[in-house]
XYZ file of N, CA and C in Angstrom:
795
model
N -75.403 -60.717 -33.543
C -75.507 -61.142 -32.108
C -76.811 -59.992 -31.418
N -77.257 -61.288 -30.550
C -78.767 -60.737 -29.948
C -79.135 -61.423 -28.267
N -79.207 -59.856 -27.786
C -79.823 -60.670 -26.285
C -81.732 -60.389 -25.868
N -81.771 -61.882 -25.682
C -83.563 -61.585 -25.456
C -84.100 -62.455 -23.765
N -85.628 -61.923 -24.179
C -86.120 -61.887 -22.519
C -87.491 -62.314 -22.226
N -87.816 -63.447 -21.889
C -88.976 -64.070 -22.028
C -90.173 -63.827 -21.374
N -89.465 -63.537 -20.043
C -90.456 -62.696 -19.131
C -91.249 -64.582 -18.326
N -91.802 -64.560 -18.152
C -93.033 -64.966 -17.382
C -93.275 -66.601 -18.447
N -93.252 -67.284 -18.363
C -93.137 -68.397 -19.444
C -95.002 -68.802 -19.610
N -95.206 -69.196 -20.778
C -96.574 -68.966 -20.991
C -96.528 -70.868 -21.183
N -97.750 -71.285 -20.832
C -98.183 -72.746 -21.855
C -97.827 -72.930 -22.781
N -97.388 -74.468 -23.715
C -96.986 -74.279 -24.963
C -95.436 -74.383 -25.139
N -95.803 -73.847 -26.463
C -94.078 -73.563 -26.745
C -93.522 -71.576 -26.843
N -92.658 -71.738 -26.396
C -91.504 -70.352 -25.803
C -90.297 -70.445 -26.669
N -90.614 -69.925 -28.167
C -89.582 -69.337 -28.806
C -88.193 -68.593 -28.541
N -87.114 -68.966 -28.396
C -86.259 -68.053 -28.596
C -85.102 -67.948 -29.729
N -84.501 -69.075 -30.240
C -83.825 -68.676 -31.357
C -84.705 -69.848 -32.799
N -84.235 -69.075 -33.872
C -84.488 -69.920 -35.327
C -83.336 -70.294 -36.324
N -84.030 -71.582 -36.453
C -82.521 -72.030 -37.581
C -82.300 -70.946 -38.487
N -83.508 -69.900 -38.806
C -83.206 -68.996 -40.211
C -82.285 -68.307 -39.866
N -82.089 -68.185 -38.655
C -80.674 -67.063 -37.590
C -79.058 -67.574 -38.132
N -78.783 -66.574 -37.844
C -77.127 -67.192 -37.759
C -77.233 -68.250 -36.499
N -78.282 -68.240 -36.022
C -77.708 -69.420 -34.839
C -77.530 -70.769 -35.072
N -78.267 -71.067 -36.540
C -78.958 -71.982 -36.916
C -79.520 -73.279 -36.427
N -80.293 -72.850 -34.868
C -80.869 -73.855 -34.214
C -82.027 -72.927 -33.646
N -82.818 -74.156 -34.174
C -84.016 -74.044 -33.087
C -84.186 -73.855 -31.884
N -84.411 -73.030 -30.702
C -84.461 -73.509 -28.837
C -85.384 -72.613 -28.510
N -85.685 -73.259 -27.709
C -87.365 -72.890 -27.465
C -87.891 -73.966 -25.893
N -88.336 -73.432 -25.015
C -89.422 -74.449 -24.226
C -90.580 -74.501 -23.911
N -90.700 -75.912 -23.429
C -91.837 -76.307 -23.695
C -92.552 -76.299 -22.356
N -93.582 -75.643 -22.178
C -94.940 -75.745 -21.041
C -94.986 -76.743 -20.475
N -96.040 -77.232 -19.479
C -96.573 -78.488 -20.132
C -97.706 -78.363 -18.827
N -99.370 -78.894 -18.921
C -99.753 -78.670 -17.446
C -99.457 -80.425 -17.723
N -100.182 -81.127 -16.450
C -100.517 -82.228 -15.601
C -101.104 -82.899 -16.922
N -100.781 -84.471 -16.903
C -101.584 -85.628 -18.138
C -101.219 -84.349 -19.307
N -101.175 -83.357 -19.556
C -101.049 -83.196 -20.953
C -99.778 -84.268 -21.833
N -100.532 -84.574 -23.099
C -99.639 -85.045 -23.836
C -99.201 -84.560 -25.650
N -98.311 -84.690 -25.590
C -97.951 -83.737 -26.857
C -96.836 -83.979 -27.493
N -96.855 -84.578 -29.393
C -95.813 -85.149 -29.909
C -95.114 -83.967 -30.848
N -94.001 -84.791 -31.147
C -92.720 -84.262 -31.680
C -92.155 -84.743 -32.813
N -92.143 -84.034 -34.394
C -91.477 -84.945 -35.076
C -91.220 -83.909 -36.136
N -90.484 -83.823 -36.458
C -89.520 -82.849 -37.436
C -88.348 -83.540 -38.239
N -89.008 -83.594 -39.382
C -88.716 -84.964 -40.938
C -87.143 -84.371 -41.117
N -86.802 -82.834 -40.904
C -85.799 -82.047 -41.240
C -84.236 -82.090 -39.786
N -85.054 -82.243 -39.019
C -83.932 -81.779 -37.686
C -84.135 -82.607 -37.116
N -83.110 -82.996 -36.255
C -82.252 -83.516 -34.846
C -82.938 -83.380 -34.076
N -83.312 -83.476 -32.966
C -83.632 -82.934 -31.776
C -83.118 -83.624 -30.779
N -83.157 -82.296 -29.127
C -82.532 -82.329 -28.523
C -83.535 -82.501 -27.400
N -83.730 -82.957 -26.183
C -85.619 -82.620 -25.124
C -84.441 -82.745 -23.777
N -84.519 -82.289 -23.092
C -83.642 -82.037 -21.331
C -84.671 -81.503 -20.415
N -84.870 -82.031 -19.641
C -85.398 -81.785 -19.047
C -85.419 -80.583 -17.767
N -86.420 -79.673 -17.752
C -85.903 -78.405 -16.451
C -86.503 -78.581 -15.019
N -87.964 -79.049 -15.397
C -88.542 -79.048 -14.107
C -89.313 -80.023 -14.458
N -90.066 -81.115 -13.703
C -91.244 -81.863 -13.262
C -90.857 -82.958 -13.670
N -91.556 -84.196 -13.700
C -91.635 -85.489 -14.465
C -92.178 -85.369 -15.401
N -91.773 -86.681 -16.317
C -92.454 -86.669 -18.134
C -92.330 -87.956 -18.097
N -93.477 -88.872 -18.783
C -93.150 -89.926 -19.772
C -92.444 -90.152 -20.952
N -91.712 -90.475 -21.571
C -90.799 -89.553 -22.908
C -91.209 -90.837 -24.062
N -91.265 -90.732 -24.827
C -91.870 -91.871 -25.626
C -91.091 -92.307 -27.276
N -90.407 -92.988 -27.471
C -89.652 -92.892 -28.698
C -89.383 -94.895 -29.780
N -89.849 -94.549 -31.076
C -89.175 -96.052 -31.688
C -89.812 -97.060 -30.360
N -91.458 -96.934 -29.934
C -91.484 -98.533 -29.028
C -90.755 -98.119 -27.539
N -89.914 -97.614 -27.404
C -89.619 -97.408 -26.688
C -89.943 -95.966 -24.973
N -89.853 -96.426 -23.561
C -90.655 -95.358 -23.060
C -89.375 -95.331 -22.170
N -89.476 -94.119 -21.436
C -88.766 -94.099 -20.359
C -89.110 -92.459 -19.462
N -89.010 -92.508 -17.940
C -89.207 -91.392 -17.438
C -88.148 -89.967 -17.077
N -88.186 -88.698 -17.189
C -87.360 -88.240 -17.129
C -88.085 -87.133 -15.630
N -87.081 -86.686 -14.678
C -87.501 -86.336 -13.224
C -86.215 -84.963 -13.511
N -86.855 -83.791 -12.503
C -85.557 -83.080 -12.465
C -86.258 -82.191 -11.905
N -86.103 -81.864 -9.916
C -86.438 -81.170 -9.336
C -85.754 -79.677 -8.949
N -84.459 -80.066 -9.436
C -83.216 -79.349 -8.495
C -82.579 -78.518 -10.350
N -82.107 -77.308 -11.134
C -81.273 -77.289 -11.835
C -80.130 -77.118 -11.455
N -80.023 -76.433 -10.477
C -78.486 -76.366 -9.836
C -78.205 -77.857 -9.030
N -78.710 -78.721 -8.491
C -77.930 -79.847 -7.643
C -78.063 -80.922 -8.700
N -78.386 -81.017 -9.871
C -79.129 -82.755 -10.501
C -78.752 -82.448 -11.707
N -77.845 -83.179 -11.937
C -77.280 -83.206 -13.515
C -79.173 -84.120 -14.552
N -79.212 -82.979 -15.918
C -80.079 -83.778 -15.924
C -80.528 -84.541 -16.825
N -81.042 -84.958 -17.702
C -82.247 -86.261 -18.481
C -82.540 -86.108 -20.207
N -81.801 -86.261 -21.480
C -81.993 -86.066 -22.353
C -82.263 -86.623 -23.424
N -83.635 -86.706 -23.818
C -83.637 -87.693 -25.176
C -82.921 -86.549 -26.737
N -81.959 -87.595 -27.076
C -81.934 -87.454 -28.334
C -81.770 -87.720 -29.139
N -83.019 -87.542 -30.752
C -83.030 -88.086 -31.815
C -82.873 -87.667 -33.012
N -82.979 -87.973 -34.216
C -82.499 -87.754 -35.835
C -83.512 -87.267 -35.944
N -83.671 -86.628 -37.581
C -85.050 -86.813 -37.853
C -85.870 -87.049 -37.993
N -87.036 -87.322 -37.935
C -88.015 -88.199 -38.811
C -88.859 -89.654 -37.335
N -88.435 -89.536 -36.747
C -88.594 -89.870 -35.148
C -89.362 -89.481 -34.498
N -90.697 -89.876 -34.402
C -91.817 -89.421 -33.705
C -91.719 -89.805 -32.064
N -91.740 -87.807 -31.816
C -91.174 -88.540 -29.616
C -93.203 -88.036 -28.913
N -93.596 -88.108 -28.002
C -94.188 -88.960 -27.676
C -94.102 -87.733 -25.743
N -94.594 -87.288 -25.203
C -94.245 -86.558 -24.067
C -95.007 -86.110 -23.965
N -95.418 -86.727 -22.432
C -96.814 -86.433 -21.303
C -96.392 -86.298 -19.851
N -96.904 -85.300 -19.552
C -96.568 -84.598 -18.076
C -97.625 -84.801 -17.381
N -96.259 -85.657 -16.770
C -96.846 -86.461 -15.294
C -97.405 -85.758 -14.031
N -97.329 -84.564 -14.608
C -97.550 -83.198 -13.299
C -96.796 -82.113 -14.490
N -97.206 -80.936 -13.669
C -96.546 -79.564 -14.527
C -94.963 -79.443 -15.205
N -94.656 -79.139 -16.201
C -93.020 -80.060 -15.898
C -93.032 -79.247 -17.025
N -91.595 -78.462 -17.214
C -90.442 -77.481 -18.359
C -89.962 -78.813 -19.189
N -89.709 -78.390 -20.678
C -89.218 -79.037 -21.224
C -87.896 -78.202 -21.657
N -86.678 -78.208 -22.181
C -85.725 -77.355 -22.901
C -85.459 -78.207 -24.752
N -85.737 -77.670 -25.485
C -85.535 -78.285 -27.107
C -84.611 -77.483 -27.945
N -83.848 -78.008 -28.389
C -82.702 -77.808 -29.294
C -83.381 -78.404 -30.656
N -82.536 -77.953 -32.196
C -83.515 -78.484 -32.621
C -81.978 -77.876 -33.822
N -81.715 -78.730 -35.107
C -80.983 -78.678 -36.350
C -81.049 -79.317 -37.029
N -80.919 -78.748 -38.194
C -80.994 -79.731 -40.036
C -79.620 -80.669 -39.867
N -80.176 -82.082 -40.010
C -78.841 -83.230 -39.543
C -79.720 -83.956 -40.693
N -79.205 -83.996 -41.673
C -79.325 -85.300 -42.478
C -78.870 -86.653 -42.379
N -78.258 -86.495 -41.205
C -77.494 -88.106 -41.067
C -78.973 -88.415 -40.252
N -78.636 -90.336 -40.512
C -79.298 -91.380 -39.736
C -78.486 -91.744 -38.722
N -78.465 -91.683 -37.099
C -78.103 -92.390 -36.164
C -79.060 -92.743 -34.978
N -78.557 -93.720 -33.997
C -79.651 -94.479 -33.283
C -80.040 -93.049 -32.334
N -81.128 -93.500 -31.578
C -81.491 -92.386 -30.796
C -80.792 -92.721 -29.257
N -80.715 -91.375 -28.517
C -79.849 -91.805 -27.075
C -80.673 -90.967 -25.935
N -80.910 -92.039 -25.194
C -81.368 -91.582 -23.632
C -80.068 -91.307 -23.058
N -79.628 -90.292 -22.129
C -79.039 -89.763 -21.238
C -79.221 -90.011 -19.647
N -79.071 -90.876 -19.117
C -79.865 -90.274 -17.891
C -78.766 -89.536 -16.919
N -79.041 -88.746 -15.964
C -78.169 -87.959 -14.889
C -76.379 -88.708 -14.881
N -76.502 -89.665 -14.585
C -74.956 -90.705 -14.735
C -74.659 -90.160 -15.931
N -75.281 -90.678 -16.980
C -74.114 -90.223 -18.409
C -73.564 -89.183 -18.543
N -74.105 -87.616 -17.967
C -73.569 -86.753 -18.047
C -72.403 -86.554 -17.563
N -70.960 -85.596 -18.264
C -70.331 -85.219 -17.851
C -70.042 -84.004 -16.677
N -69.531 -83.938 -16.111
C -69.871 -82.518 -14.815
C -68.650 -82.618 -14.085
N -67.901 -81.168 -14.363
C -66.178 -80.711 -13.858
C -66.443 -79.215 -13.187
N -66.410 -79.293 -12.103
C -65.410 -77.857 -11.767
C -64.603 -77.372 -11.959
N -64.717 -76.221 -12.893
C -63.855 -75.480 -13.325
C -63.412 -74.023 -12.218
N -61.931 -73.451 -12.609
C -62.097 -72.319 -11.512
C -61.468 -72.496 -9.854
N -61.431 -73.502 -9.806
C -61.742 -73.498 -8.274
C -60.544 -72.796 -7.730
N -59.560 -73.346 -8.631
C -57.945 -73.413 -7.515
C -57.393 -71.824 -8.335
N -58.475 -71.061 -9.123
C -57.168 -70.130 -9.647
C -57.850 -68.864 -9.534
N -56.809 -67.775 -9.218
C -58.188 -66.405 -9.065
C -58.844 -66.720 -7.875
N -57.720 -66.820 -7.403
C -58.790 -66.487 -6.016
C -60.129 -66.966 -6.500
N -60.163 -67.676 -6.897
C -62.172 -68.945 -6.770
C -62.713 -67.975 -6.897
N -62.395 -67.274 -8.204
C -63.611 -65.913 -8.765
C -64.385 -66.433 -9.649
N -63.799 -67.711 -10.238
C -64.283 -67.981 -11.313
C -64.923 -69.631 -11.214
N -64.857 -70.408 -10.379
C -65.598 -71.302 -9.765
C -66.716 -71.255 -10.562
N -67.182 -72.640 -11.538
C -68.436 -72.621 -11.787
C -68.403 -74.397 -11.976
N -69.566 -75.021 -11.751
C -69.521 -76.593 -12.916
C -70.391 -76.779 -13.870
N -69.412 -77.891 -14.813
C -70.057 -77.703 -15.896
C -70.973 -79.000 -16.365
N -71.389 -78.942 -17.325
C -71.625 -80.263 -16.983
C -71.852 -80.490 -18.762
N -71.663 -81.717 -19.497
C -71.970 -81.924 -21.028
C -71.815 -83.041 -20.946
N -73.875 -82.531 -21.513
C -74.441 -83.997 -22.572
C -73.940 -85.229 -23.264
N -73.643 -84.055 -24.252
C -73.531 -84.043 -25.590
C -72.597 -83.263 -26.519
N -71.115 -83.959 -27.253
C -70.920 -83.043 -27.516
C -70.098 -83.902 -29.218
N -69.048 -82.461 -29.283
C -68.310 -83.880 -30.113
C -67.179 -85.497 -30.296
N -67.461 -85.292 -28.790
C -66.470 -86.373 -28.358
C -67.221 -87.741 -28.601
N -68.868 -87.424 -27.686
C -69.739 -89.401 -27.757
C -70.548 -88.783 -28.561
N -70.607 -87.855 -29.745
C -71.989 -88.001 -31.029
C -71.660 -86.672 -32.199
N -69.988 -87.475 -32.326
C -70.006 -87.101 -33.673
C -71.354 -86.287 -35.072
N -72.106 -87.771 -34.588
C -73.094 -87.587 -35.813
C -73.718 -86.294 -36.024
N -74.182 -85.605 -34.369
C -74.533 -84.629 -34.729
C -73.718 -83.249 -34.634
N -75.371 -82.299 -35.282
C -74.872 -80.669 -35.731
C -74.803 -80.106 -34.808
N -74.875 -81.040 -33.511
C -75.206 -79.902 -31.639
C -74.247 -80.096 -30.796
N -74.333 -79.214 -30.052
C -73.436 -79.630 -28.726
C -74.356 -79.057 -27.695
N -74.764 -79.541 -26.514
C -75.310 -79.704 -25.633
C -75.469 -80.062 -23.671
N -75.072 -78.603 -22.985
C -74.870 -78.474 -21.898
C -75.372 -77.906 -21.109
N -74.497 -77.569 -20.064
C -75.259 -76.635 -18.736
C -74.015 -76.326 -17.819
N -74.312 -75.169 -17.047
C -72.909 -74.391 -16.299
C -74.317 -74.154 -14.869
N -73.736 -74.288 -13.620
C -74.436 -73.451 -12.949
C -72.984 -71.940 -12.324
N -73.452 -71.374 -12.868
C -72.623 -70.095 -11.945
C -72.725 -69.993 -10.249
N -71.508 -69.840 -9.738
C -71.412 -69.663 -8.337
C -71.343 -67.977 -8.226
N -72.404 -68.186 -7.236
C -72.670 -66.752 -6.997
C -71.446 -65.852 -6.743
N -71.748 -64.667 -7.310
C -70.587 -64.102 -7.312
C -69.625 -63.838 -8.567
N -69.437 -65.081 -8.981
C -68.341 -65.671 -9.843
C -68.593 -65.739 -11.236
N -67.725 -65.841 -12.114
C -67.813 -65.398 -13.721
C -67.552 -66.751 -14.574
N -67.975 -67.296 -15.561
C -68.079 -68.216 -16.443
C -67.334 -68.320 -17.532
N -67.181 -68.272 -18.229
C -66.602 -67.932 -20.171
C -65.600 -66.809 -19.739
N -64.603 -67.922 -18.383
C -63.462 -66.986 -18.827
C -62.274 -68.269 -18.512
N -60.974 -67.854 -18.846
C -60.850 -66.420 -19.568
C -61.716 -65.894 -21.114
N -62.200 -64.131 -20.990
C -62.254 -64.134 -22.658
C -62.461 -64.466 -23.421
N -62.801 -65.594 -24.108
C -62.169 -66.276 -25.351
C -63.828 -66.071 -26.399
N -63.162 -66.582 -27.516
C -64.203 -67.120 -28.876
C -64.411 -67.934 -29.242
N -64.971 -68.511 -30.880
C -64.746 -69.513 -31.132
C -66.113 -68.857 -32.457
N -65.362 -69.745 -33.582
C -66.779 -69.549 -34.930
C -68.298 -70.148 -34.942
N -67.745 -71.132 -33.842
C -69.285 -71.968 -33.920
C -70.231 -70.623 -33.726
N -71.395 -70.532 -33.613
C -72.475 -70.034 -33.061
C -73.130 -70.287 -31.923
N -72.987 -69.927 -30.565
C -73.318 -70.269 -29.806
C -74.725 -69.733 -28.967
N -75.954 -70.524 -28.033
C -77.175 -70.282 -27.517
C -77.081 -70.301 -25.559
N -76.801 -69.372 -24.770
C -77.246 -69.723 -23.689
C -78.717 -69.261 -23.245
N -79.403 -70.147 -22.120
C -80.509 -69.841 -22.131
C -80.567 -69.591 -20.170
N -80.752 -68.899 -20.043
C -80.524 -68.428 -18.593
C -81.851 -68.492 -17.044
N -81.487 -69.977 -16.400
C -82.582 -69.171 -15.104
C -81.949 -69.160 -14.035
N -82.788 -68.012 -12.777
C -82.165 -67.460 -11.807
C -82.509 -68.056 -10.504
N -81.829 -68.792 -9.262
C -82.714 -69.324 -8.511
C -83.541 -68.438 -7.167
N -83.309 -67.103 -7.398
C -84.113 -65.751 -7.163
C -84.773 -65.226 -7.875
N -86.011 -64.969 -8.144
C -86.949 -63.512 -8.469
C -86.610 -62.642 -9.265
N -85.788 -62.094 -8.199
C -84.956 -60.873 -7.756
C -83.587 -61.179 -8.197
N -82.933 -62.505 -8.633
C -81.572 -62.792 -8.936
C -81.231 -61.830 -10.513
N -80.031 -61.547 -10.386
C -79.243 -61.270 -12.257
C -77.974 -61.478 -12.284
N -77.591 -61.144 -13.240
C -75.932 -61.178 -13.769
C -75.966 -60.248 -14.580
N -74.757 -60.578 -15.243
C -74.051 -59.758 -16.327
C -73.805 -60.538 -17.650
N -74.167 -60.371 -19.138
C -73.826 -61.099 -19.866
C -73.293 -60.461 -21.103
N -71.478 -61.011 -21.295
C -71.077 -60.017 -22.425
C -71.006 -60.728 -23.792
N -71.695 -59.733 -25.090
C -70.965 -60.862 -25.875
C -70.283 -59.780 -26.782
N -69.872 -60.112 -27.230
C -68.276 -58.641 -27.706
C -68.537 -57.930 -26.541
N -68.739 -56.058 -26.779
C -68.217 -54.859 -26.350
C -69.805 -54.718 -25.791
N -70.679 -55.374 -25.662
C -71.852 -55.594 -25.206
C -71.982 -55.865 -24.125
N -73.158 -55.245 -22.943
C -73.208 -55.816 -21.976
C -74.920 -55.828 -21.473
N -75.468 -57.336 -21.380
C -76.939 -57.629 -20.837
C -76.803 -58.046 -19.608
N -78.201 -57.412 -18.880
C -78.639 -58.566 -17.209
C -78.921 -59.143 -17.887
N -78.032 -59.947 -16.473
C -78.932 -61.844 -16.870
C -80.057 -61.802 -15.657
N -81.325 -62.097 -15.979
C -82.571 -62.469 -15.934
C -83.127 -63.475 -16.112
N -84.214 -64.174 -15.008
C -84.576 -65.468 -15.093
C -85.554 -65.727 -16.481
N -84.900 -66.444 -17.820
C -85.445 -66.717 -18.776
C -85.106 -65.686 -19.609
N -83.566 -65.287 -19.696
C -83.550 -64.409 -20.839
C -82.502 -65.579 -21.216
N -81.765 -65.285 -22.791
C -80.995 -65.926 -23.935
C -80.341 -65.009 -24.163
N -78.609 -65.422 -24.811
C -78.032 -65.001 -25.183
C -77.897 -65.274 -26.990
N -77.637 -64.763 -28.095
C -77.181 -65.822 -29.020
C -75.930 -64.689 -29.530
N -74.611 -65.828 -29.889
C -73.291 -65.351 -29.275
C -73.263 -65.905 -31.253
N -72.783 -64.513 -32.090
C -72.644 -65.237 -33.283
C -70.667 -65.414 -32.730
N -69.774 -66.778 -34.289
C -68.971 -66.751 -34.452
C -68.177 -65.508 -33.762
N -66.961 -65.317 -33.392
C -66.059 -64.483 -33.629
C -66.782 -63.377 -31.799
N -67.519 -63.687 -31.476
C -67.370 -62.279 -29.784
C -66.711 -63.182 -28.405
N -66.149 -62.492 -28.053
C -65.853 -62.986 -27.120
C -67.423 -63.211 -26.327
N -67.411 -63.444 -24.842
C -68.427 -64.373 -24.427
C -68.747 -64.303 -22.766
N -68.454 -63.845 -21.744
C -67.528 -63.556 -20.487
C -68.488 -64.159 -19.977
N -69.311 -63.963 -18.488
C -70.450 -63.543 -17.673
C -70.126 -64.266 -16.498
N -70.855 -63.398 -15.279
C -70.819 -63.236 -13.882
C -72.104 -63.297 -13.524
N -72.406 -63.815 -12.222
C -73.622 -63.691 -11.198
C -73.305 -62.948 -10.115
N -74.570 -62.016 -10.137
C -73.996 -61.327 -8.561
C -74.128 -61.737 -7.394
N -73.063 -61.820 -6.267
C -73.252 -61.992 -5.099
C -74.630 -62.272 -4.844
N -75.050 -64.081 -3.870
C -75.775 -64.505 -3.330
C -76.572 -65.066 -4.452
N -76.472 -64.767 -6.151
C -77.946 -65.591 -6.716
C -76.824 -66.637 -7.794
N -77.416 -67.809 -7.481
C -76.741 -68.623 -8.515
C -77.129 -69.060 -9.738
N -77.018 -68.846 -10.480
C -77.532 -68.843 -11.943
C -76.973 -69.856 -12.852
N -77.995 -70.915 -13.536
C -78.341 -72.270 -14.536
C -78.360 -71.606 -15.867
N -77.867 -72.188 -16.107
C -77.472 -71.725 -18.338
C -77.390 -72.565 -19.082
N -78.124 -73.234 -19.799
C -77.916 -74.120 -21.104
C -76.831 -73.147 -21.451
N -76.324 -74.433 -23.027
C -75.247 -73.549 -23.268
C -75.704 -74.524 -24.841
N -75.406 -74.119 -26.087
C -75.754 -75.359 -26.976
C -74.943 -74.497 -28.477
N -74.280 -75.423 -28.885
C -73.228 -75.013 -30.126
C -73.918 -75.613 -31.127
N -73.817 -74.313 -32.634
C -73.884 -75.338 -33.755
C -72.710 -75.864 -34.169
N -72.375 -76.764 -34.548
C -70.999 -76.909 -35.276
C -71.540 -76.301 -37.421
N -70.467 -75.927 -37.318
C -70.498 -75.171 -38.726
C -69.685 -76.915 -39.760
N -70.579 -76.779 -41.038
C -69.874 -77.663 -41.565
C -68.513 -77.414 -42.358
N -67.766 -79.070 -41.408
C -66.684 -78.934 -42.066
C -65.204 -78.386 -41.120
N -65.960 -77.724 -40.202
C -65.869 -76.746 -38.873
C -66.566 -77.637 -37.273
N -66.535 -78.499 -37.000
C -67.774 -78.749 -35.468
C -66.398 -78.131 -34.495
N -67.645 -78.059 -33.639
C -67.036 -76.949 -32.386
C -65.281 -78.659 -31.651
N -64.570 -78.559 -31.380
C -63.984 -79.737 -30.764
C -63.114 -78.742 -29.879
N -64.201 -78.807 -28.369
C -63.353 -77.566 -27.714
C -62.782 -76.752 -27.875
N -62.724 -75.573 -29.117
C -62.713 -74.941 -29.610
C -62.338 -73.627 -28.850
N -61.555 -73.635 -28.516
C -61.286 -71.852 -27.884
C -60.208 -70.872 -28.192
N -60.625 -69.497 -27.984
C -59.180 -68.821 -28.745
C -59.378 -67.778 -27.602
N -58.957 -68.138 -26.889
C -58.447 -67.415 -25.640
C -57.439 -65.551 -26.618
N -58.515 -64.312 -25.353
C -58.202 -63.086 -26.127
C -56.794 -63.352 -25.431
N -55.874 -62.675 -26.404
C -54.426 -62.578 -26.220
C -53.996 -61.636 -24.997
N -54.828 -60.612 -25.080
C -54.411 -59.629 -23.771
C -55.437 -60.294 -22.196
N -55.626 -61.365 -22.019
C -55.852 -62.085 -20.912
C -55.463 -63.008 -20.342
N -54.673 -63.146 -21.442
C -53.960 -64.841 -21.269
C -52.842 -64.650 -20.315
N -52.493 -64.146 -19.987
C -51.547 -63.978 -18.563
C -52.250 -64.653 -17.294
N -53.703 -64.384 -17.093
C -54.402 -65.701 -16.140
C -54.000 -66.763 -15.969
N -53.910 -67.757 -17.543
C -53.120 -68.697 -17.762
C -51.575 -69.232 -17.054
N -51.251 -67.989 -17.247
C -50.155 -68.563 -16.350
C -49.628 -68.666 -15.254
N -48.664 -70.121 -14.794
C -48.481 -70.235 -13.988
C -48.661 -69.799 -12.738
N -48.100 -69.187 -12.038
C -48.027 -67.858 -11.665
C -49.125 -66.399 -11.318
N -49.644 -66.335 -12.114
C -51.083 -65.797 -12.334
C -51.639 -64.852 -10.969
N -51.971 -66.336 -10.311
C -52.280 -65.158 -8.924
C -51.362 -64.869 -8.053
N -50.182 -64.731 -7.626
C -49.075 -63.461 -6.937
C -49.640 -62.134 -8.182
N -50.160 -62.208 -9.300
C -49.818 -61.044 -10.101
C -50.939 -60.685 -9.726
N -52.475 -60.762 -9.202
C -53.033 -60.134 -8.868
C -53.188 -59.521 -7.336
N -54.286 -57.845 -7.436
C -54.001 -57.241 -6.715
C -54.695 -58.358 -5.403
N -54.529 -58.321 -4.356
C -55.974 -57.829 -3.080
C -55.528 -57.038 -2.534
N -56.259 -56.725 -1.359
C -56.617 -55.744 -0.541
C -55.333 -56.171 0.659
N -54.937 -55.321 1.773
C -54.181 -55.257 2.458
C -55.166 -56.429 3.859
N -54.291 -57.157 4.796
C -54.717 -57.381 5.879
C -54.817 -56.868 6.768
N -55.470 -56.458 8.119
C -55.594 -55.217 9.186
C -55.017 -56.239 9.825
């Protein structure tokens, strides 16, 4: 497990994890200036390009699409997902940023361009535990809609003052979280096993298989994070979730009645 801090992103590629680590994925942010053109082609790895801010023109296999995003909190993403060996050309129409995820995959599949309407978005936790674990979960692709991939890619919006990844749970597959906070001074907490780290803008968590990983946002601050999972050979992540047994009482129908509340005067 590891927790990293990028601070202010620099122009070009800002690396976070590598496939040589136990995360098994190359992950980083690509910062682009207006009118800049960057070409990508990986002979071994599948790649997902998710826009986080700006406007880009993205081209592959004779096709061309536009990706636009102003708000991480309020807008579903665009994403292009391609197999190994596909050349992708990105032109920034203004200053823009992409999150790039790669991993080894020798399977061929048709590239998929996901628009915001294609992204599943759900609100979880709103009706339990006095609303303290409400969050928006977006799934771009996982085993259900992309069984040919070795990756999972999605996003979560942490409601200010609330928890995500709750109840505490783990799974065998490695997972990476990359965080952005809606205000420069904003913060939260990330748990990896028994260790706690301070979430700030452009930080990330590397979560090895078997470690619990809940987290929370400080009151007043919304936090966006990308969640990216690497399937294991013969053991893909199929919404795999092993809840820690000491916390499963929170999943009982009458759990709210057992949670202490302050007396109202």
